[in-house]
Amino acid sequence: MGMPVRITLYAPDRAAADAAADAAFKRIKELNAILSDYEPDSELSLLSKTSGGGETVPLSPDLWTVLSRAQELSRRSDGAFDVTVGPAVWLWRKARVVRKLPDPAALAEAMKAVGWRKIVLDPQKRAAKLLVPNMRLDLGAIAKGYAADEALAALRRRGVTRALVAAGGDMALGDPPPGKPGWRIAVASLEMAEDDVCGHAWRPQPQGANAQDPPHFIIASRCSLATSGDLFQHVEIDGKRYSHIVDPRTGIGLTDHSLVVVIARDGIAADGLATTVSVLGPRAGLKLIEATAGAEAFVARKLSDKTEWFESKGFRRFREKASSLP
Ligand code: AMP
Ligand code: MG
């Protein structure tokens, strides 16, 4: 899934910690072999290869879980979230390397294979049929949250409950550290450089961090948290910045400069919703969040020189007491 995973845990001794962490990393490796669109032999890639062939393909329990939840989110967001966006994403990945916009004809061709209704799921058989040729499913916006949750579950099976699994900006939070009300998570700022985000900003911070830290902190436990936005990956072409998140309705990388943080009951919901809110924008995005049980979100958006902040009604309870909206 193309990102480092960091596990923080509390265990009675080193051997118990190592054994639990090994089990969690093993589970992530297993999921990578199923859900990655980079691995040519992953179950997902093999499914994509059947597209347009009329075949109904039975899915493993993991792929079924992620794909059926992805389709539910596509329906709820009216297609703003769409795992069939792969062929367009692939052209934007190339654009990022050569720093040239995708060729419009190639993009139009790619878009023929994009559209969530081109996946037909059979809940009885737990199988999928991909209706048109050249489809390329991409679970990059939802699989990291699932993998983090599953790694946390693997730790729990080994008796470790006080743990945090961070797959980039997607985190699964278990019970809090001993004697603490929750995990203390630093929220990245819109101005932060990519290296900062990957390097240190998303580590759980020690209590009492100093004034140089990012603008505010979240205190949470027993939930999942995801971050999304153009801050993490983008390309600048002719002075315009395009995100790695693509609007499935146009095939164009988002040009909004924004940061979205979602807290939800599980990682699939948090990860998927964070990407969806990035596409929908703060108003429609927060409406979707408010309609989702157990979900809360914070959105920062920069329009020319002005930065705006938005949050769902219940987000406040996750804010560290000392910090408030800037
Ligand atoms: P995230 O970092 O969770 O927001 O996911 C971004 C990744 O999801 C991108 O790198 C693409 O692989 C994929 N993606 C891009 N746009 C969309 C979209 N509109 N719906 C679903 N997946 C997307
Ligand atoms: Mg996501």
Short mmCIF file of C-alpha atoms and ligand atoms in Angstrom, two decimals:
data_model
loop_
_atom_site.label_atom_id
_atom_site.label_comp_id
_atom_site.label_asym_id
_atom_site.label_seq_id
_atom_site.Cartn_x
_atom_site.Cartn_y
_atom_site.Cartn_z
CA MET A 1 0.00 0.00 0.00
CA GLY A 2 3.08 2.16 -0.34
CA MET A 3 3.46 3.69 3.11
CA PRO A 4 5.41 3.05 6.31
CA VAL A 5 3.38 1.74 9.26
CA ARG A 6 4.28 2.68 12.81
CA ILE A 7 2.99 0.81 15.87
CA THR A 8 3.09 2.23 19.40
CA LEU A 9 2.08 -0.19 22.14
CA TYR A 10 2.23 -0.94 25.85
CA ALA A 11 3.00 -4.54 26.89
CA PRO A 12 4.21 -6.19 30.09
CA ASP A 13 7.62 -6.97 28.59
CA ARG A 14 9.76 -6.79 25.47
CA ALA A 15 8.97 -10.34 24.31
CA ALA A 16 5.20 -9.75 24.50
CA ALA A 17 5.59 -6.45 22.64
CA ASP A 18 7.68 -8.03 19.87
CA ALA A 19 5.34 -10.99 19.44
CA ALA A 20 2.28 -8.73 19.19
CA ALA A 21 3.98 -6.30 16.78
CA ASP A 22 5.14 -9.21 14.57
CA ALA A 23 1.56 -10.51 14.36
CA ALA A 24 0.27 -7.03 13.44
CA PHE A 25 2.88 -6.49 10.71
CA LYS A 26 2.17 -9.98 9.35
CA ARG A 27 -1.51 -9.06 9.02
CA ILE A 28 -0.60 -5.85 7.16
CA LYS A 29 1.61 -7.78 4.75
CA GLU A 30 -1.22 -10.23 4.14
CA LEU A 31 -3.62 -7.36 3.37
CA ASN A 32 -1.10 -5.69 1.06
CA ALA A 33 -1.02 -8.88 -1.03
CA ILE A 34 -4.81 -8.66 -1.39
CA LEU A 35 -5.61 -4.94 -1.62
CA SER A 36 -2.63 -3.30 -3.36
CA ASP A 37 -3.04 -1.92 -6.87
CA TYR A 38 0.74 -1.71 -7.25
CA GLU A 39 1.29 -5.48 -6.88
CA PRO A 40 0.44 -7.07 -10.25
CA ASP A 41 -0.55 -10.36 -8.56
CA SER A 42 -2.66 -8.96 -5.74
CA GLU A 43 -6.25 -10.20 -5.58
CA LEU A 44 -7.35 -6.67 -6.50
CA SER A 45 -5.13 -6.49 -9.60
CA LEU A 46 -6.29 -9.94 -10.73
CA LEU A 47 -9.90 -8.80 -10.33
CA SER A 48 -9.20 -5.67 -12.42
CA LYS A 49 -7.78 -7.90 -15.17
CA THR A 50 -11.18 -9.62 -15.52
CA SER A 51 -12.91 -6.29 -16.33
CA GLY A 52 -15.14 -6.36 -19.39
CA GLY A 53 -14.93 -10.18 -19.61
CA GLY A 54 -18.41 -10.82 -18.22
CA GLU A 55 -17.04 -12.91 -15.34
CA THR A 56 -18.42 -12.81 -11.79
CA VAL A 57 -15.42 -13.28 -9.50
CA PRO A 58 -15.76 -14.60 -5.91
CA LEU A 59 -13.88 -12.39 -3.44
CA SER A 60 -11.90 -13.13 -0.28
CA PRO A 61 -13.56 -11.88 2.95
CA ASP A 62 -11.09 -8.95 3.16
CA LEU A 63 -11.60 -7.76 -0.42
CA TRP A 64 -15.37 -8.21 -0.06
CA THR A 65 -15.41 -6.11 3.13
CA VAL A 66 -13.42 -3.23 1.63
CA LEU A 67 -15.12 -3.24 -1.78
CA SER A 68 -18.68 -3.44 -0.42
CA ARG A 69 -18.00 -0.59 2.02
CA ALA A 70 -16.38 1.43 -0.80
CA GLN A 71 -19.48 1.01 -2.96
CA GLU A 72 -21.71 2.08 -0.07
CA LEU A 73 -19.66 5.27 0.28
CA SER A 74 -19.87 5.90 -3.48
CA ARG A 75 -23.63 5.66 -3.27
CA ARG A 76 -23.83 7.94 -0.24
CA SER A 77 -21.51 10.54 -1.80
CA ASP A 78 -23.13 10.37 -5.22
CA GLY A 79 -19.87 9.19 -6.76
CA ALA A 80 -17.43 11.67 -5.16
CA PHE A 81 -15.76 8.61 -3.67
CA ASP A 82 -15.02 6.06 -6.38
CA VAL A 83 -12.50 3.22 -6.36
CA THR A 84 -12.82 2.81 -10.14
CA VAL A 85 -10.92 6.10 -10.52
CA GLY A 86 -7.68 4.09 -11.01
CA PRO A 87 -7.10 4.72 -14.74
CA ALA A 88 -7.32 8.50 -14.18
CA VAL A 89 -5.19 8.32 -11.01
CA TRP A 90 -2.58 6.42 -13.00
CA LEU A 91 -2.37 9.23 -15.59
CA TRP A 92 -1.99 11.78 -12.77
CA ARG A 93 0.76 9.67 -11.20
CA LYS A 94 2.61 9.88 -14.54
CA ALA A 95 1.89 13.63 -14.72
CA ARG A 96 3.56 13.99 -11.36
CA VAL A 97 6.76 12.39 -12.63
CA VAL A 98 6.99 14.30 -15.96
CA ARG A 99 5.37 17.49 -14.59
CA LYS A 100 3.02 17.73 -17.57
CA LEU A 101 -0.79 17.60 -17.52
CA PRO A 102 -2.30 14.31 -18.74
CA ASP A 103 -3.09 14.28 -22.45
CA PRO A 104 -6.83 15.14 -22.75
CA ALA A 105 -7.47 12.32 -25.25
CA ALA A 106 -5.78 9.78 -22.95
CA LEU A 107 -7.78 11.11 -20.00
CA ALA A 108 -11.06 10.86 -21.95
CA GLU A 109 -10.18 7.26 -22.85
CA ALA A 110 -9.30 6.46 -19.21
CA MET A 111 -12.60 7.94 -18.02
CA LYS A 112 -14.53 5.34 -20.06
CA ALA A 113 -13.43 2.82 -17.40
CA VAL A 114 -14.35 5.08 -14.45
CA GLY A 115 -17.70 5.05 -12.62
CA TRP A 116 -18.75 3.21 -9.47
CA ARG A 117 -21.82 1.74 -11.15
CA LYS A 118 -19.46 -0.24 -13.42
CA ILE A 119 -18.83 -2.54 -10.44
CA VAL A 120 -21.67 -4.98 -9.76
CA LEU A 121 -21.54 -6.75 -6.40
CA ASP A 122 -23.37 -9.96 -5.58
CA PRO A 123 -23.91 -10.03 -1.78
CA GLN A 124 -25.13 -13.65 -1.79
CA LYS A 125 -22.05 -15.00 -3.55
CA ARG A 126 -19.78 -12.25 -2.19
CA ALA A 127 -18.57 -11.77 -5.75
CA ALA A 128 -17.92 -8.89 -8.15
CA LYS A 129 -18.31 -8.28 -11.87
CA LEU A 130 -16.51 -5.38 -13.59
CA LEU A 131 -18.65 -4.29 -16.49
CA VAL A 132 -16.30 -2.51 -18.92
CA PRO A 133 -12.76 -3.23 -20.19
CA ASN A 134 -9.58 -1.60 -18.81
CA MET A 135 -10.94 -0.94 -15.33
CA ARG A 136 -8.29 -0.46 -12.67
CA LEU A 137 -9.59 -0.54 -9.11
CA ASP A 138 -7.66 1.60 -6.63
CA LEU A 139 -8.32 1.14 -2.90
CA GLY A 140 -5.68 3.73 -1.94
CA ALA A 141 -8.28 5.96 -0.29
CA ILE A 142 -9.79 3.30 1.97
CA ALA A 143 -7.46 0.31 2.44
CA LYS A 144 -4.97 2.00 4.78
CA GLY A 145 -7.68 2.62 7.35
CA TYR A 146 -8.79 -1.00 7.14
CA ALA A 147 -5.19 -2.25 7.43
CA ALA A 148 -4.60 -0.11 10.54
CA ASP A 149 -7.78 -1.49 12.16
CA GLU A 150 -6.84 -5.06 11.32
CA ALA A 151 -3.33 -4.59 12.73
CA LEU A 152 -4.87 -3.25 15.95
CA ALA A 153 -7.16 -6.30 16.08
CA ALA A 154 -4.10 -8.57 15.67
CA LEU A 155 -2.47 -6.82 18.66
CA ARG A 156 -5.65 -7.26 20.69
CA ARG A 157 -5.68 -11.01 19.95
CA ARG A 158 -2.20 -11.10 21.55
CA GLY A 159 -3.52 -9.35 24.66
CA VAL A 160 -2.21 -5.87 23.77
CA THR A 161 -5.03 -3.31 24.01
CA ARG A 162 -3.13 -0.06 24.72
CA ALA A 163 -1.86 0.58 21.21
CA LEU A 164 -1.89 2.93 18.24
CA VAL A 165 -1.29 1.87 14.63
CA ALA A 166 -0.44 4.65 12.18
CA ALA A 167 -0.36 3.95 8.44
CA GLY A 168 0.67 7.40 7.24
CA GLY A 169 -2.19 9.72 8.24
CA ASP A 170 -4.56 6.81 8.89
CA MET A 171 -4.62 5.63 12.48
CA ALA A 172 -6.35 2.98 14.55
CA LEU A 173 -6.48 3.94 18.22
CA GLY A 174 -6.89 1.33 20.94
CA ASP A 175 -7.13 1.89 24.67
CA PRO A 176 -5.20 4.98 25.87
CA PRO A 177 -1.66 4.87 27.28
CA PRO A 178 -1.62 4.06 31.03
CA GLY A 179 -2.88 6.97 33.13
CA LYS A 180 -3.82 9.12 30.10
CA PRO A 181 -7.27 10.17 28.90
CA GLY A 182 -6.41 9.26 25.29
CA TRP A 183 -3.76 9.32 22.58
CA ARG A 184 -2.52 12.85 21.91
CA ILE A 185 -2.34 13.44 18.16
CA ALA A 186 -0.84 16.55 16.57
CA VAL A 187 -2.88 17.91 13.67
CA ALA A 188 -0.81 18.93 10.66
CA SER A 189 -1.21 22.51 9.47
CA LEU A 190 -1.96 23.48 5.87
CA GLU A 191 1.40 25.20 5.55
CA MET A 192 3.41 22.20 6.62
CA ALA A 193 5.89 20.72 4.16
CA GLU A 194 5.38 17.14 2.96
CA ASP A 195 8.49 15.97 4.83
CA ASP A 196 7.16 17.35 8.10
CA VAL A 197 3.91 15.47 7.71
CA CYS A 198 5.60 12.16 7.01
CA GLY A 199 8.51 12.75 9.34
CA HIS A 200 7.14 13.76 12.68
CA ALA A 201 3.91 15.69 12.74
CA TRP A 202 1.74 12.62 12.93
CA ARG A 203 3.54 10.86 15.73
CA PRO A 204 1.59 10.70 18.96
CA GLN A 205 3.04 13.62 20.91
CA PRO A 206 4.21 13.46 24.51
CA GLN A 207 1.95 15.36 26.90
CA GLY A 208 3.00 18.97 27.46
CA ALA A 209 4.61 19.61 24.08
CA ASN A 210 5.84 23.18 23.60
CA ALA A 211 4.62 26.17 21.60
CA GLN A 212 6.45 25.26 18.40
CA ASP A 213 4.16 22.31 17.86
CA PRO A 214 1.42 22.32 15.19
CA PRO A 215 -1.67 24.42 15.93
CA HIS A 216 -3.69 21.94 17.89
CA PHE A 217 -4.04 18.46 19.25
CA ILE A 218 -6.68 15.76 19.33
CA ILE A 219 -7.18 13.47 22.31
CA ALA A 220 -8.89 10.23 21.34
CA SER A 221 -9.01 6.50 21.93
CA ARG A 222 -10.95 3.41 20.74
CA CYS A 223 -11.70 4.88 17.33
CA SER A 224 -10.07 5.52 13.97
CA LEU A 225 -8.67 8.75 12.61
CA ALA A 226 -7.77 9.67 9.04
CA THR A 227 -6.23 12.65 7.28
CA SER A 228 -6.56 13.57 3.65
CA GLY A 229 -5.63 16.50 1.47
CA ASP A 230 -3.35 17.87 -1.21
CA LEU A 231 -0.72 18.57 1.41
CA PHE A 232 0.39 14.97 1.30
CA GLN A 233 0.85 14.42 -2.42
CA HIS A 234 0.46 16.85 -5.29
CA VAL A 235 2.04 18.09 -8.48
CA GLU A 236 2.52 21.70 -9.57
CA ILE A 237 2.11 22.31 -13.31
CA ASP A 238 2.09 25.80 -14.88
CA GLY A 239 1.73 27.35 -11.43
CA LYS A 240 -1.36 25.31 -10.54
CA ARG A 241 -1.32 22.65 -7.85
CA TYR A 242 -3.10 19.35 -8.52
CA SER A 243 -3.80 16.83 -5.75
CA HIS A 244 -3.36 13.05 -5.94
CA ILE A 245 -7.09 12.97 -5.19
CA VAL A 246 -9.06 13.00 -8.42
CA ASP A 247 -12.66 14.12 -8.90
CA PRO A 248 -14.16 10.97 -10.47
CA ARG A 249 -16.75 13.06 -12.28
CA THR A 250 -14.15 15.09 -14.22
CA GLY A 251 -10.97 13.00 -14.03
CA ILE A 252 -9.05 16.09 -12.84
CA GLY A 253 -6.84 16.24 -9.75
CA LEU A 254 -8.33 18.51 -7.06
CA THR A 255 -7.01 22.06 -7.08
CA ASP A 256 -8.51 23.03 -3.70
CA HIS A 257 -5.84 23.47 -1.07
CA SER A 258 -7.25 21.64 1.95
CA LEU A 259 -6.68 19.38 4.92
CA VAL A 260 -9.36 17.03 6.25
CA VAL A 261 -9.30 15.10 9.53
CA VAL A 262 -12.02 12.52 10.18
CA ILE A 263 -12.63 10.53 13.37
CA ALA A 264 -14.93 7.51 12.96
CA ARG A 265 -15.90 4.19 14.47
CA ASP A 266 -13.65 2.21 12.15
CA GLY A 267 -10.78 2.79 9.77
CA ILE A 268 -12.70 2.09 6.58
CA ALA A 269 -15.15 4.85 7.49
CA ALA A 270 -12.48 7.35 8.62
CA ASP A 271 -10.16 6.81 5.63
CA GLY A 272 -12.94 6.69 3.03
CA LEU A 273 -14.77 9.70 4.46
CA ALA A 274 -11.60 11.84 4.69
CA THR A 275 -10.99 11.42 0.96
CA THR A 276 -14.68 11.95 0.19
CA VAL A 277 -14.82 15.22 2.17
CA SER A 278 -11.72 16.39 0.24
CA VAL A 279 -13.66 15.90 -3.02
CA LEU A 280 -17.00 17.28 -1.78
CA GLY A 281 -15.55 20.34 -0.05
CA PRO A 282 -16.34 21.50 3.51
CA ARG A 283 -20.08 22.19 3.24
CA ALA A 284 -21.35 19.10 1.42
CA GLY A 285 -18.61 17.06 3.08
CA LEU A 286 -19.62 17.98 6.63
CA LYS A 287 -23.26 17.28 5.78
CA LEU A 288 -22.23 13.72 4.93
CA ILE A 289 -20.22 13.51 8.17
CA GLU A 290 -23.18 14.73 10.25
CA ALA A 291 -25.31 12.01 8.63
CA THR A 292 -22.80 9.28 9.58
CA ALA A 293 -23.19 7.78 13.06
CA GLY A 294 -20.02 8.12 15.13
CA ALA A 295 -18.19 10.35 12.60
CA GLU A 296 -16.74 13.81 13.21
CA ALA A 297 -14.51 15.96 11.01
CA PHE A 298 -12.34 19.05 10.85
CA VAL A 299 -11.57 20.80 7.54
CA ALA A 300 -9.03 23.53 6.82
CA ARG A 301 -9.20 25.16 3.40
CA LYS A 302 -7.05 27.83 1.84
CA LEU A 303 -8.62 30.07 -0.80
CA SER A 304 -6.00 32.44 -2.28
CA ASP A 305 -4.49 33.95 0.88
CA LYS A 306 -7.35 33.25 3.26
CA THR A 307 -7.58 30.09 5.35
CA GLU A 308 -11.01 28.91 6.58
CA TRP A 309 -11.78 26.28 9.20
CA PHE A 310 -14.87 24.13 9.51
CA GLU A 311 -15.83 21.34 11.89
CA SER A 312 -18.73 19.02 12.61
CA LYS A 313 -20.83 19.61 15.73
CA GLY A 314 -19.25 16.90 17.88
CA PHE A 315 -15.62 17.43 16.86
CA ARG A 316 -15.03 19.75 19.79
CA ARG A 317 -14.98 16.91 22.31
CA PHE A 318 -11.82 15.52 20.72
CA ARG A 319 -9.95 18.83 20.98
CA GLU A 320 -7.39 19.10 23.70
CA LYS A 321 -8.85 21.52 26.26
CA ALA A 322 -6.04 24.07 26.00
CA SER A 323 -6.26 24.42 22.22
CA SER A 324 -9.05 26.15 20.35
CA LEU A 325 -9.64 27.22 16.77
CA PRO A 326 -6.99 29.75 15.72
P1 AMP B 1 -6.26 9.33 0.70
O1 AMP B 1 -4.82 9.63 0.89
O2 AMP B 1 -6.83 8.37 1.68
O3 AMP B 1 -7.10 10.57 0.57
O4 AMP B 1 -6.39 8.55 -0.70
C1 AMP B 1 -5.89 9.09 -1.91
C2 AMP B 1 -5.68 7.98 -2.92
O5 AMP B 1 -6.94 7.40 -3.27
C3 AMP B 1 -5.09 8.46 -4.22
O6 AMP B 1 -3.67 8.38 -4.20
C4 AMP B 1 -5.70 7.52 -5.25
O7 AMP B 1 -4.97 6.31 -5.28
C5 AMP B 1 -7.06 7.23 -4.67
N1 AMP B 1 -8.11 8.19 -5.10
C6 AMP B 1 -7.94 9.40 -5.69
N2 AMP B 1 -9.12 10.03 -5.87
C7 AMP B 1 -10.09 9.20 -5.38
C8 AMP B 1 -11.51 9.29 -5.27
N3 AMP B 1 -12.18 10.35 -5.71
N4 AMP B 1 -12.18 8.23 -4.71
C9 AMP B 1 -11.51 7.14 -4.27
N5 AMP B 1 -10.17 7.01 -4.35
C10 AMP B 1 -9.45 8.02 -4.88
MG MG B 2 -8.71 8.16 2.54
#
